Short mmCIF file of C-alpha atoms and ligand atoms in Angstrom, two decimals:
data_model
loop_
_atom_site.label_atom_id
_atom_site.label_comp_id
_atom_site.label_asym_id
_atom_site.label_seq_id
_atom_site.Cartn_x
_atom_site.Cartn_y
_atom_site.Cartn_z
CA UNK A 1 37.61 81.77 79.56
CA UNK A 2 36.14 84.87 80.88
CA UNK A 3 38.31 86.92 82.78
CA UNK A 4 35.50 88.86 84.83
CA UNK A 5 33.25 85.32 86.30
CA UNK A 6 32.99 85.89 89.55
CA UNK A 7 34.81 83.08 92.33
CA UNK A 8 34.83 82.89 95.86
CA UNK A 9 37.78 84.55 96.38
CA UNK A 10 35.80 87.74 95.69
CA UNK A 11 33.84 87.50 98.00
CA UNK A 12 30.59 88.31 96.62
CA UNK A 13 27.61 87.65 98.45
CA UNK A 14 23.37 88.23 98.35
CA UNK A 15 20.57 88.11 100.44
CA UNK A 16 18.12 85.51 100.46
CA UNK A 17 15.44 88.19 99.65
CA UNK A 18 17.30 89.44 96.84
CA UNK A 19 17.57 86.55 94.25
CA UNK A 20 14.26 85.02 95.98
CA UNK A 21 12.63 88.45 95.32
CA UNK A 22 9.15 87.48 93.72
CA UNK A 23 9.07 91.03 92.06
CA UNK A 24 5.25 92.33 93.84
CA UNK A 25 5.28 96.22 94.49
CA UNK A 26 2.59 97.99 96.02
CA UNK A 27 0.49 98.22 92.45
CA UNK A 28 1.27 94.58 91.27
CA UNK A 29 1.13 90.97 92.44
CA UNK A 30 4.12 88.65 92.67
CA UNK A 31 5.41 87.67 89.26
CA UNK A 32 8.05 85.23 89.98
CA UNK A 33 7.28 81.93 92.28
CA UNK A 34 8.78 82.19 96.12
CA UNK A 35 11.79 80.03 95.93
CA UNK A 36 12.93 77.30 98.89
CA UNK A 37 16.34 78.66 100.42
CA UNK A 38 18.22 75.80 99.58
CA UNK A 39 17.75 76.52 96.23
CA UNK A 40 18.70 79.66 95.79
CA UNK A 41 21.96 78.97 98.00
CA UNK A 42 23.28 76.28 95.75
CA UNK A 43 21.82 78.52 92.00
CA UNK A 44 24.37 81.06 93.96
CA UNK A 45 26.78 78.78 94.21
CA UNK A 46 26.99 78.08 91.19
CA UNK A 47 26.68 81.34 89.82
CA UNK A 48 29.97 82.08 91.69
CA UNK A 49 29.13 83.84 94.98
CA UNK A 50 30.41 83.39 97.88
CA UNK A 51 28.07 84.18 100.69
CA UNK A 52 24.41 84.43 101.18
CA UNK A 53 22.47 86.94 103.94
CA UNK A 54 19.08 86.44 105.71
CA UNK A 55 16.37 88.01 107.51
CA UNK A 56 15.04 85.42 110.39
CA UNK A 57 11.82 85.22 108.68
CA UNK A 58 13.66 84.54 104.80
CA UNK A 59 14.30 81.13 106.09
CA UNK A 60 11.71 80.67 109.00
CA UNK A 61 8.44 81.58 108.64
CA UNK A 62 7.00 83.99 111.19
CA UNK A 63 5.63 82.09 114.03
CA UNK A 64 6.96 78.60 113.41
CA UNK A 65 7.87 76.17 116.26
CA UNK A 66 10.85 75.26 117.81
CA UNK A 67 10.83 71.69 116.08
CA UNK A 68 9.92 73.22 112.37
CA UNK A 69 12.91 75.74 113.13
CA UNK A 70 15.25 73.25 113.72
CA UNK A 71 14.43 71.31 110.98
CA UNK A 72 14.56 74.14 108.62
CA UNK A 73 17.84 75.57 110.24
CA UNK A 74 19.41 72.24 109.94
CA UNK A 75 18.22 71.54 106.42
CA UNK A 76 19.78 75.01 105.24
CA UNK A 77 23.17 74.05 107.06
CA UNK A 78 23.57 70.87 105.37
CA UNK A 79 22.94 72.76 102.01
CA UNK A 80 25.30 75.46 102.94
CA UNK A 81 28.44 72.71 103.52
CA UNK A 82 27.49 71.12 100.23
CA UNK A 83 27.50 73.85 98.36
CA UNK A 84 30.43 75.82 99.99
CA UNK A 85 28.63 78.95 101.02
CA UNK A 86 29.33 80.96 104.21
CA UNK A 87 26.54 82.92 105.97
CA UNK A 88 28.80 86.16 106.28
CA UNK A 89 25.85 88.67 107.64
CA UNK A 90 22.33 88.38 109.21
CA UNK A 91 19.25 90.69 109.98
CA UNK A 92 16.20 91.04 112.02
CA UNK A 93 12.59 91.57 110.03
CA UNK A 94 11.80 94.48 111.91
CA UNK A 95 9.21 96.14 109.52
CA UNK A 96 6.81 93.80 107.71
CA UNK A 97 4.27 92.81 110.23
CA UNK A 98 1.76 94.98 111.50
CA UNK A 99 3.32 94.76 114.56
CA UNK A 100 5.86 97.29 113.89
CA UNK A 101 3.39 99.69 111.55
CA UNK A 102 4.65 102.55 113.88
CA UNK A 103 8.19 101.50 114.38
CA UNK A 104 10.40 98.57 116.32
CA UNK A 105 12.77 100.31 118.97
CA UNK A 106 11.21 103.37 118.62
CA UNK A 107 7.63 102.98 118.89
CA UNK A 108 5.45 104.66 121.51
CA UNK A 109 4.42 100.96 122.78
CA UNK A 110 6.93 99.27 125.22
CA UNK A 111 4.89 95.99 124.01
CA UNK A 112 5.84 96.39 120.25
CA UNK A 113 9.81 97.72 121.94
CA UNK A 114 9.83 94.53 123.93
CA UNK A 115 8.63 92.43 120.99
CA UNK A 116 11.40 94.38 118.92
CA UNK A 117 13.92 93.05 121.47
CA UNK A 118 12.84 89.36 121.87
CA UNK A 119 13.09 88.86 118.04
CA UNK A 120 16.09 90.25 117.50
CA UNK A 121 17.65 88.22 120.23
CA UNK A 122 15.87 85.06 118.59
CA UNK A 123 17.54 86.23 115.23
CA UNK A 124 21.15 87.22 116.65
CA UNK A 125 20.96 83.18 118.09
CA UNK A 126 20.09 82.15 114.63
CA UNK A 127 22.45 84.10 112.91
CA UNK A 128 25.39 83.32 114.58
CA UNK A 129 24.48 80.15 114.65
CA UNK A 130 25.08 79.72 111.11
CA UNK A 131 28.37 81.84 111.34
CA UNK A 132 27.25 85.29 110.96
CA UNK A 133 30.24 87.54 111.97
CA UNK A 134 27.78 91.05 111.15
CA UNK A 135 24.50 91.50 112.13
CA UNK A 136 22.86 94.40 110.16
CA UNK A 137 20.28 96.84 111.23
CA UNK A 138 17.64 98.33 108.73
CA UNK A 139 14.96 100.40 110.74
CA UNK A 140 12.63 100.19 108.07
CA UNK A 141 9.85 101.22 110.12
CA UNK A 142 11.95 103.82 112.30
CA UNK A 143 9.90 106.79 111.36
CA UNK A 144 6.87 108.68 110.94
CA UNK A 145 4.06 110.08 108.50
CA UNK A 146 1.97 111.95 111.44
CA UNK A 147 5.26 113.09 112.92
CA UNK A 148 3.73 114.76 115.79
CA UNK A 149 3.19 111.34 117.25
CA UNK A 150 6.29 112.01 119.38
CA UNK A 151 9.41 113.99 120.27
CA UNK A 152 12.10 112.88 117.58
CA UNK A 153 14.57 112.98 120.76
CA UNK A 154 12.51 110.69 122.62
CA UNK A 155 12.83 108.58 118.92
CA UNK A 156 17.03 108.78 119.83
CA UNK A 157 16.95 107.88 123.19
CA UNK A 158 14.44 104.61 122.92
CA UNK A 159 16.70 103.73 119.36
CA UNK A 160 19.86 104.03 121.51
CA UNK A 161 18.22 101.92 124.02
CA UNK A 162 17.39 99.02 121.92
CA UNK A 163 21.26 99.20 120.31
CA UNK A 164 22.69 99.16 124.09
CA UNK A 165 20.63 96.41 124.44
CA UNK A 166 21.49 94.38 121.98
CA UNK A 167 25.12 94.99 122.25
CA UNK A 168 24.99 93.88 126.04
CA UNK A 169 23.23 91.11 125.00
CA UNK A 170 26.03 89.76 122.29
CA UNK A 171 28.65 90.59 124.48
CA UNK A 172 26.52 88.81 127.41
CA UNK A 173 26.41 85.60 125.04
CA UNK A 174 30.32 85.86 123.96
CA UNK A 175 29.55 85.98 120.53
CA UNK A 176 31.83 86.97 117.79
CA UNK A 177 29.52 89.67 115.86
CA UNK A 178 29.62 93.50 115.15
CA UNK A 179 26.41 95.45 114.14
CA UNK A 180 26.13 97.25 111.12
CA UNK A 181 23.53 100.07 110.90
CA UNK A 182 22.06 101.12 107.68
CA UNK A 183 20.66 104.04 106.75
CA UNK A 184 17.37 104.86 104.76
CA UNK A 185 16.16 108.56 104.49
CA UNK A 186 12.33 107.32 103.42
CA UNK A 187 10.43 104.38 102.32
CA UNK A 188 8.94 103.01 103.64
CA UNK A 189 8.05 105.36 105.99
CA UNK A 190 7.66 109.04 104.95
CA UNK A 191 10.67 110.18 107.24
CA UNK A 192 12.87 107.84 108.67
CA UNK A 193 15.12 108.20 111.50
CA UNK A 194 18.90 108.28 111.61
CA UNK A 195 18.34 108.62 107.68
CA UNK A 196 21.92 108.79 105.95
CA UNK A 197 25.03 107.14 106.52
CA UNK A 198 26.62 110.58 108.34
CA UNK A 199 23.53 110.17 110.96
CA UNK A 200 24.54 106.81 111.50
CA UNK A 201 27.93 107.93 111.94
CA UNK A 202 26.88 110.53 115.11
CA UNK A 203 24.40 108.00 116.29
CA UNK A 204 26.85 105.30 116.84
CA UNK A 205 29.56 107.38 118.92
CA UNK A 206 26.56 107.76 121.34
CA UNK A 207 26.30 104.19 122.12
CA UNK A 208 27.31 102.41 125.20
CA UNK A 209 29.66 99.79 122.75
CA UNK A 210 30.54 101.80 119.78
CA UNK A 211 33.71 99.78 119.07
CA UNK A 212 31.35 96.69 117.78
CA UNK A 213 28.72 98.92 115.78
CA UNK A 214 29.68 100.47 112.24
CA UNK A 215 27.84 101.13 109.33
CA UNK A 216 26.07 99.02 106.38
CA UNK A 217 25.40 101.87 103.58
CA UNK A 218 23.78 101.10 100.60
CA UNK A 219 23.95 102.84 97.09
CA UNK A 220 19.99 103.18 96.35
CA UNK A 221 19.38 104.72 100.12
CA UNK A 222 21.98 107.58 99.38
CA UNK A 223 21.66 107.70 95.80
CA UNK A 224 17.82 108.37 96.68
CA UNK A 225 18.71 111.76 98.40
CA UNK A 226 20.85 112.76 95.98
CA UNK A 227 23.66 112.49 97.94
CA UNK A 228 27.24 110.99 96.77
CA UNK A 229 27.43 107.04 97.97
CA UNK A 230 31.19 107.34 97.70
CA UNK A 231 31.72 109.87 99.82
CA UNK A 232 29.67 108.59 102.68
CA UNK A 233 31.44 105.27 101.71
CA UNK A 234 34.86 107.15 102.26
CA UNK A 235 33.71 108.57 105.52
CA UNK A 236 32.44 105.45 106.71
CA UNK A 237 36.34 103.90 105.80
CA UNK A 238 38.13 106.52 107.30
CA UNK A 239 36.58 106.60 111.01
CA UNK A 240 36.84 102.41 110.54
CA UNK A 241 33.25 101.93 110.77
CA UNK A 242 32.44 100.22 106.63
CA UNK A 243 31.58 97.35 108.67
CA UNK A 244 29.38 95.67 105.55
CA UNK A 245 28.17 97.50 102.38
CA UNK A 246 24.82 97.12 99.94
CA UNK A 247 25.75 96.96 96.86
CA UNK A 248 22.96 98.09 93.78
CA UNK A 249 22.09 100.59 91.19
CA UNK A 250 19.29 103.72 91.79
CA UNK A 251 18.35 107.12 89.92
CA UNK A 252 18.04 110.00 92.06
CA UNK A 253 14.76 110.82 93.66
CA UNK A 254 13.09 108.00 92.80
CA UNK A 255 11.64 105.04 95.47
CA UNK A 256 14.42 102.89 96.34
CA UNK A 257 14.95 100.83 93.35
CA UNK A 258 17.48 98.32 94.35
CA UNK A 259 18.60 97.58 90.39
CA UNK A 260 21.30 95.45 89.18
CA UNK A 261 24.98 96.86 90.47
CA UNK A 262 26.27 99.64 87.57
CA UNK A 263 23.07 99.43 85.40
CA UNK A 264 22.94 102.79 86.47
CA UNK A 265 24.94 105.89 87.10
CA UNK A 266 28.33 103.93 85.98
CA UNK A 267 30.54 106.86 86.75
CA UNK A 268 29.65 106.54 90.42
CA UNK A 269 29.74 102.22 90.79
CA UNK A 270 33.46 103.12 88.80
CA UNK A 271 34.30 105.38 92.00
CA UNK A 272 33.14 103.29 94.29
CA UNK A 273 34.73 100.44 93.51
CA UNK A 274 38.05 102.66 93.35
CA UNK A 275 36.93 103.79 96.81
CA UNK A 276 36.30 99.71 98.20
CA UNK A 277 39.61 98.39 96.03
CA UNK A 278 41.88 100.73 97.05
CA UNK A 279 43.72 101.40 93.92
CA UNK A 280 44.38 104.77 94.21
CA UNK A 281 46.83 103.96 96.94
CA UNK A 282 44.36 103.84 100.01
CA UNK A 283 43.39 101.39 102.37
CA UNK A 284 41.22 98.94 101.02
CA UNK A 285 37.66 97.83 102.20
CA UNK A 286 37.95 93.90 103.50
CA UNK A 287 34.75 92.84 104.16
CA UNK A 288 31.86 91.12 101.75
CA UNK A 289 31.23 92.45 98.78
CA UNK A 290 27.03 92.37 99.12
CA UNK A 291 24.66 92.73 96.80
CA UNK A 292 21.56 94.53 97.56
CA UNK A 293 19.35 94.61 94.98
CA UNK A 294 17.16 92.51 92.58
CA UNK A 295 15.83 92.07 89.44
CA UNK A 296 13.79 93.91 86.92
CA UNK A 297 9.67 92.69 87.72
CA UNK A 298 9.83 91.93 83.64
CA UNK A 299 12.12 88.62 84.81
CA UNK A 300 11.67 85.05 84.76
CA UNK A 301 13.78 83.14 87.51
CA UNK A 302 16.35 82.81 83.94
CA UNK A 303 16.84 86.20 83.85
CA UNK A 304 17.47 86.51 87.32
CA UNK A 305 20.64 84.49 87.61
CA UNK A 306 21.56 86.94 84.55
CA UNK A 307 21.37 89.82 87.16
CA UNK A 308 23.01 87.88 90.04
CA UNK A 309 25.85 87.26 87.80
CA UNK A 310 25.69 90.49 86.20
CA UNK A 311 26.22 92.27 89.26
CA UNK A 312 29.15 90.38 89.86
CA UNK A 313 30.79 90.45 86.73
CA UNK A 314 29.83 94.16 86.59
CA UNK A 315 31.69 94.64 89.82
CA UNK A 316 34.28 92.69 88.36
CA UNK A 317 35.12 95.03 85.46
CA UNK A 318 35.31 98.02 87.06
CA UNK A 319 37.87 96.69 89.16
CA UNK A 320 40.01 96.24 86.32
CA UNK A 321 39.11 99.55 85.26
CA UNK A 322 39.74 101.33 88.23
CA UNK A 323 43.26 99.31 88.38
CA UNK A 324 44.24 100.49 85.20
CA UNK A 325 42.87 103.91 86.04
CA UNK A 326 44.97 104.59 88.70
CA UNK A 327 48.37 102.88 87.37
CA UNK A 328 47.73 105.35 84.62
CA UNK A 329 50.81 107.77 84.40
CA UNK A 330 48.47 110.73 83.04
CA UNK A 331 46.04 109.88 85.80
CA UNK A 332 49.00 109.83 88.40
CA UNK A 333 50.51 113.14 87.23
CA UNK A 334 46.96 115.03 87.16
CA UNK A 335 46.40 113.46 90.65
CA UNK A 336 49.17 113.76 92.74
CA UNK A 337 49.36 115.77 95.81
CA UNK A 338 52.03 118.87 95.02
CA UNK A 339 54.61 119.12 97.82
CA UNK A 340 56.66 122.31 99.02
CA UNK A 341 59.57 122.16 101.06
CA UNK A 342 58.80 125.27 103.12
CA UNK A 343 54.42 124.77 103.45
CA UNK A 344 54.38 121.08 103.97
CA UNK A 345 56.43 121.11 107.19
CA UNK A 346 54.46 124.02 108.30
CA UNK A 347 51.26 122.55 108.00
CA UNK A 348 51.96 119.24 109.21
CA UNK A 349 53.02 120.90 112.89
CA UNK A 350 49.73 122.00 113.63
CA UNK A 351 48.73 124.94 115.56
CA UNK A 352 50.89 127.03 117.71
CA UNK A 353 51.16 130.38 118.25
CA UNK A 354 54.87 129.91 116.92
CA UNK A 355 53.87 127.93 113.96
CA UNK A 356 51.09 129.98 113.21
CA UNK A 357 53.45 133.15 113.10
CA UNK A 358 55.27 131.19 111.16
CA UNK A 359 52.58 130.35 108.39
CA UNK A 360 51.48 134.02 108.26
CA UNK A 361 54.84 134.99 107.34
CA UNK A 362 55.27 132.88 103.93
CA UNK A 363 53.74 135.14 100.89
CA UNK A 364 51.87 132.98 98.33
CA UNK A 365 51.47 133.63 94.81
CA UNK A 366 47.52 133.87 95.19
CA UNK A 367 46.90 135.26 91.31
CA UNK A 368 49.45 132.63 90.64
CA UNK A 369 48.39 129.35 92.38
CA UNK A 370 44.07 130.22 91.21
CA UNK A 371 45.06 130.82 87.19
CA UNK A 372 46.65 126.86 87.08
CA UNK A 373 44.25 124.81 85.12
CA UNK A 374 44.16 121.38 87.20
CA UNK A 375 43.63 119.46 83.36
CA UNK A 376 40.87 117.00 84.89
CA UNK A 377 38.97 118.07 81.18
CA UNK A 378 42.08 116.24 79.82
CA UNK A 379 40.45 113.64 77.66
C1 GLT B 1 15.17 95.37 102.97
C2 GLT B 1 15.82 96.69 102.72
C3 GLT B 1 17.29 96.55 102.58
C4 GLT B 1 17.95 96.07 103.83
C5 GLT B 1 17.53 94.71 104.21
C6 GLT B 1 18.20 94.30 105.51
S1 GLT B 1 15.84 94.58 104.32
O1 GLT B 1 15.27 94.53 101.87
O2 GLT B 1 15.28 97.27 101.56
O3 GLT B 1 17.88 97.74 102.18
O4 GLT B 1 19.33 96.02 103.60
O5 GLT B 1 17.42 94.55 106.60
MN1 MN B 2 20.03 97.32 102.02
MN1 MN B 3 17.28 99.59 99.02
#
């Protein structure tokens, strides 16, 4: 029996475009067959996930009629009650038609903004009506290479548009669905908008309906700007806005890989999965656990349901690490915040001119307090 197979109750899910990913980049041709939906929804089934995500266009092609969408849409459904999957988040294909070669909500053409708008409505309907509760947003094409092609706050204002938008319309419809933004700070596009989690963050307070609109980060996006995922993670958690999460594997600097969770950088997945788990003592993350990401372009459709459940079982272990970790007494002892009966009280009061009076009165052992060694070389 292994201990680390994933099962529904952890709540693991993937895209439709991640498992069904035919491996082409822009040098090579597709190396793996496209895959029917239904498929790949009952392979992840049995794999052990939980969930699967869409874009509108992963299970409809672009341009198909109302009858052929129904169909389709009713063919998936009856696959997803068979095989016990949810639909836990959908997205809009904002970026791969030429449409949107200059951006969705922020282009300089109110026909390509208007376009923007009608199929994301289309894809809200179809999302929720397979029992989406989080609808993500990935501006993929929210940027520029000729970047004098307009004012970056004219970019803000027609981004914040579309969001208000969008929000009045879901609220408009009474549907049960927060947005999740995630951030990208290039690639496609040579510099993209809004283009780290902390952006998103800012942007978000701005808008009309802030309470339903939080964040979707992913590890590659950050990872890519050599930034730390867990911190914008822990950000994200502590103003309540980890509304979803992408789950994968990237090197610094490089394009945005999307490889199998932990394969690399293990020291940071370990963290993060502290961070999402909450065994350290904080509160933990409660929504799907989602894996971005897909598998090497050296793989046959075999060796991709070795990634899907690799990621899983992956995220699995270092679960039990990170428990084990933290219940650690040596951990626990290196880790713990040091009280004082006369500083703690003081600080927690906050400013006043009393209390700060106060605080400048205590004498501190400066010398002292910098020569301890904090023992985190402890091995
Ligand atoms: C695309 C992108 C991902 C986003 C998807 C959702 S689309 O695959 O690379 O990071 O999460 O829009
Ligand atoms: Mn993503
Ligand atoms: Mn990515």
């Amino acid at each position: 029996m292994d201990s680390f197979a994933p099962t529904k109750d952890d709540r693991f899910s993937f895209g439709l475009w991640t498992v069904g990913n035919p491996g082409r980049d822009p040098f090579g041709e597709a190396v793996r067959p496209v895959q029917d939906p239904n498929h790949l929804v009952r392979k992840l089934a049995e794999c052990g996930a939980w969930g699967v995500n869409l874009h509108d266009n992963d299970l409809v092609p672009f341009g198909a009629s109302a009858s052929e969408r129904d169909r389709i849409v009713g063919e998936f459904k009856a696959t997803l009650e068979d095989s016990g999957m949810v639909v836990p988040m959908a997205t809009t294909n904002l970026f791969s038609h030429p449409i949107f070669k200059d951006g969705g909500f922020t282009s300089n053409d109110p026909k390509v903004r208007a376009f923007g708008l009608q199929k994301t409505m289309d894809a809200i309907d179809l999302g929720v009506e397979l029992g989406a509760k989080i609808y993500v947003f990935w501006g993929g094409r929210e940027g520029t290479e000729a970047d004098a092609c307009r004012d970056p706050q004219e970019a803000m204002k027609r981004y914040r548009d579309g969001m208000n938008y969008l929000c009045s319309y879901v609220k408009d419809q009474g549907y049960d669905l927060k947005f999740a933004l995630e951030a990208k700070p290039n690639e496609p596009r040579c510099d993209m908008y809004l283009a780290t989690t902390g952006h998103m963050l800012h942007f978000i307070e701005t808008l009309d309906h802030s309470e339903m609109v939080g964040v979707n980060p992913e590890v590659a996006h950050e990872t890519m700007a050599g930034l730390s995922f867990t911190h914008g993670v822990a950000q994200a958690m502590e103003a309540g806005k980890l509304f979803h999460i992408d789950l994968n594997a990237q090197r610094i600097g490089r394009y945005d890989q999307d490889l199998r969770f932990g394969s690399e950088d293990l020291k940071q997945a370990f963290l993060l999965v502290r961070l999402l788990e909450g065994t350290s003592g904080s509160t933990p993350y409660d929504g799907p656990r989602h894996f971005d990401a897909h598998a090497y372009r050296t793989e046959d459709m075999d060796g991709v349901w070795e990634f899907a459940v690799g990621c899983m079982r992956t995220y699995n272990i270092l679960r039990a690490r990170a428990r084990a970790f933290d219940a650690d007494p040596e951990v626990r002892a290196l880790t713990a915040t040091i009280t004082d009966d006369t500083l703690d009280p003081l600080l927690a009061a906050g400013y006043s001119s009393d209390n700060a009076a106060a605080l400048r009165a205590v004498s501190i052992d400066v010398d002292a307090t910098a020569a301890r060694g904090l023992g985190y070389e402890i091995s």
